[in-house]
């Protein structure tokens, strides 16, 4: 079958396959676009923007693209490199004199290249920015207090705050807000007229899909996440129609309507592997080692070089990818966070158009998801087993529960993470951080189990420390779950309470 015949067959194939898999993965709505040989050969929506069946998904439906935003930030920096305003490998301090990280070596030597390829030595530290009301500038000030877990440039560790710093660098070098720079220098030339930077802007169009997550009871709606503070790392909202124009730019080697936006050499620099990001999957031999590039990832997909970036945000998942040598690109935008549907669809479409022997991508991803869910449930079961039963709570923390609970209430502060407030209201102890409320339940080992199970499931133990007089002076919490990360210490402000109750 010729490439042209395959493309003709694609529409019928996708109408059946996408809808079947969308329903199997319990995704209310998704949109798919396929670019082949310089043309958009498929662009359609499936399902609805609202789970109750309102507003069918169309090519004009808006979805957060989440971390696929990072590729726009890397192109922004490449435009500044083209103007000789920036050099990829000149230390950041040459452009941003007060930039500071916890590690003095990293502070002195980190470059724009390091920011974009996730080799700063810092783990994710995502709770710093999640649901924060802090500004982008405020987050940048906190970087100096966030401890690394690996040596600088030694290991890949995905990092949203470092890409936010890359966007802040765009602002310092251009004199424009990152959002304004991206719009003027990228979106406007590409005529991406339906791409936005905030939920408020996108929501006013009336075409924004709703966010959902899967819970044990089924699919439920969750709030939109305001992630404007880390905009360069993940705030953009777009349509498959606009994202097709974005992929077309890359497949056409930087040329827009006959005019070069960026040289092919600088575009290739963005795709150049910088550090190993993931080893080959033993059950997926068609995928090789993946590498972090500059705002993208790169690996071999069944012998074809694949450039890609996934996006995962509260209520949404996206997958943006292209095979430059095969002149193909696919964008899948969907509801439900942490869904494998966009990846499954992308791989199956590549196989269909390229005439590859079919793989059971759906079955493989199902098994991968099953294992991940089992591991998460095992962790939940572990923590739950350490919670005290109601009959045991009166013996918790060395005294009557109400008195003990009141003794830990107050405000606690960490320079990198900000403020925690512990409250006891209507018989329930809780912890508030960045507007997120965790319920606190006493554990058998004198710690408390913090649980948040709304837009995400977060669960970890916290403990309180006393001074030599028995006064509670701090709490510690493992906010960063990666191996090697220290528990964070938050120091109590104001009046101290004794754990020794009369």
PDB file of C-alpha atoms in Angstrom, residues 35 67-68 70-72 74-75 243 246-253 264 266-274 287-311 318-332 343 346-347 350 354:
ATOM      1  CA  UNK A  35       0.705  15.849   9.884  1.00  0.00           C
ATOM      2  CA  UNK A  67       4.885  20.425  29.860  1.00  0.00           C
ATOM      3  CA  UNK A  68       4.822  20.495  26.054  1.00  0.00           C
ATOM      4  CA  UNK A  70       8.797  23.671  27.482  1.00  0.00           C
ATOM      5  CA  UNK A  71       9.550  23.363  23.766  1.00  0.00           C
ATOM      6  CA  UNK A  72       8.251  26.911  23.239  1.00  0.00           C
ATOM      7  CA  UNK A  74      13.557  26.394  24.368  1.00  0.00           C
ATOM      8  CA  UNK A  75      12.726  27.922  20.976  1.00  0.00           C
ATOM      9  CA  UNK A 243      -0.416  22.686  17.556  1.00  0.00           C
ATOM     10  CA  UNK A 246       3.739  24.220  15.670  1.00  0.00           C
ATOM     11  CA  UNK A 247       4.703  20.753  14.425  1.00  0.00           C
ATOM     12  CA  UNK A 248       4.682  21.974  10.824  1.00  0.00           C
ATOM     13  CA  UNK A 249       7.366  24.540  11.776  1.00  0.00           C
ATOM     14  CA  UNK A 250       9.648  21.788  13.041  1.00  0.00           C
ATOM     15  CA  UNK A 251       8.974  19.428  10.130  1.00  0.00           C
ATOM     16  CA  UNK A 252       9.729  22.288   7.708  1.00  0.00           C
ATOM     17  CA  UNK A 253      13.071  22.946   9.448  1.00  0.00           C
ATOM     18  CA  UNK A 264      17.879  24.493  10.593  1.00  0.00           C
ATOM     19  CA  UNK A 266      19.718  25.991  15.599  1.00  0.00           C
ATOM     20  CA  UNK A 267      16.602  23.823  15.448  1.00  0.00           C
ATOM     21  CA  UNK A 268      18.780  20.716  15.314  1.00  0.00           C
ATOM     22  CA  UNK A 269      20.579  21.982  18.409  1.00  0.00           C
ATOM     23  CA  UNK A 270      17.253  21.767  20.261  1.00  0.00           C
ATOM     24  CA  UNK A 271      16.913  18.090  19.317  1.00  0.00           C
ATOM     25  CA  UNK A 272      20.492  17.106  20.131  1.00  0.00           C
ATOM     26  CA  UNK A 273      20.701  14.542  22.986  1.00  0.00           C
ATOM     27  CA  UNK A 274      22.276  16.016  26.125  1.00  0.00           C
ATOM     28  CA  UNK A 287      11.810   2.099  21.967  1.00  0.00           C
ATOM     29  CA  UNK A 288      15.477   2.813  22.606  1.00  0.00           C
ATOM     30  CA  UNK A 289      17.186   4.785  25.372  1.00  0.00           C
ATOM     31  CA  UNK A 290      15.594   8.223  25.670  1.00  0.00           C
ATOM     32  CA  UNK A 291      17.630  11.397  26.014  1.00  0.00           C
ATOM     33  CA  UNK A 292      16.766  14.827  27.283  1.00  0.00           C
ATOM     34  CA  UNK A 293      17.446  17.491  24.666  1.00  0.00           C
ATOM     35  CA  UNK A 294      16.661  21.224  24.917  1.00  0.00           C
ATOM     36  CA  UNK A 295      12.981  21.455  25.778  1.00  0.00           C
ATOM     37  CA  UNK A 296      12.399  18.128  23.995  1.00  0.00           C
ATOM     38  CA  UNK A 297      13.198  14.454  24.396  1.00  0.00           C
ATOM     39  CA  UNK A 298      14.635  12.244  21.674  1.00  0.00           C
ATOM     40  CA  UNK A 299      14.766   8.503  21.107  1.00  0.00           C
ATOM     41  CA  UNK A 300      14.538   5.974  18.321  1.00  0.00           C
ATOM     42  CA  UNK A 301      11.031   4.707  17.631  1.00  0.00           C
ATOM     43  CA  UNK A 302      11.288   1.486  15.616  1.00  0.00           C
ATOM     44  CA  UNK A 303      14.288   2.832  13.769  1.00  0.00           C
ATOM     45  CA  UNK A 304      12.936   6.357  13.285  1.00  0.00           C
ATOM     46  CA  UNK A 305      14.304   9.316  15.226  1.00  0.00           C
ATOM     47  CA  UNK A 306      11.417  10.614  17.343  1.00  0.00           C
ATOM     48  CA  UNK A 307      11.372  14.084  18.945  1.00  0.00           C
ATOM     49  CA  UNK A 308       8.679  14.409  21.591  1.00  0.00           C
ATOM     50  CA  UNK A 309       7.392  15.914  24.796  1.00  0.00           C
ATOM     51  CA  UNK A 310       4.547  14.680  26.950  1.00  0.00           C
ATOM     52  CA  UNK A 311       2.456  16.952  29.136  1.00  0.00           C
ATOM     53  CA  UNK A 318      -0.912  15.610  26.078  1.00  0.00           C
ATOM     54  CA  UNK A 319       1.658  14.038  23.765  1.00  0.00           C
ATOM     55  CA  UNK A 320       3.375  16.052  21.033  1.00  0.00           C
ATOM     56  CA  UNK A 321       5.809  14.208  18.756  1.00  0.00           C
ATOM     57  CA  UNK A 322       7.311  14.078  15.285  1.00  0.00           C
ATOM     58  CA  UNK A 323       9.562  11.904  13.149  1.00  0.00           C
ATOM     59  CA  UNK A 324      11.627  14.457  11.211  1.00  0.00           C
ATOM     60  CA  UNK A 325      13.124  11.992   8.763  1.00  0.00           C
ATOM     61  CA  UNK A 326       9.750  10.413   7.966  1.00  0.00           C
ATOM     62  CA  UNK A 327       8.068  13.834   7.730  1.00  0.00           C
ATOM     63  CA  UNK A 328       5.341  12.884  10.197  1.00  0.00           C
ATOM     64  CA  UNK A 329       4.007  14.510  13.330  1.00  0.00           C
ATOM     65  CA  UNK A 330       1.181  13.780  15.764  1.00  0.00           C
ATOM     66  CA  UNK A 331      -0.427  15.797  18.531  1.00  0.00           C
ATOM     67  CA  UNK A 332      -2.910  14.277  20.984  1.00  0.00           C
ATOM     68  CA  UNK A 343       0.936   7.810  23.846  1.00  0.00           C
ATOM     69  CA  UNK A 346       0.473   8.228  18.775  1.00  0.00           C
ATOM     70  CA  UNK A 347       2.376   4.942  18.545  1.00  0.00           C
ATOM     71  CA  UNK A 350       2.870   5.924  13.461  1.00  0.00           C
ATOM     72  CA  UNK A 354       4.549   3.772   8.235  1.00  0.00           C
TER      73      UNK A 354
END
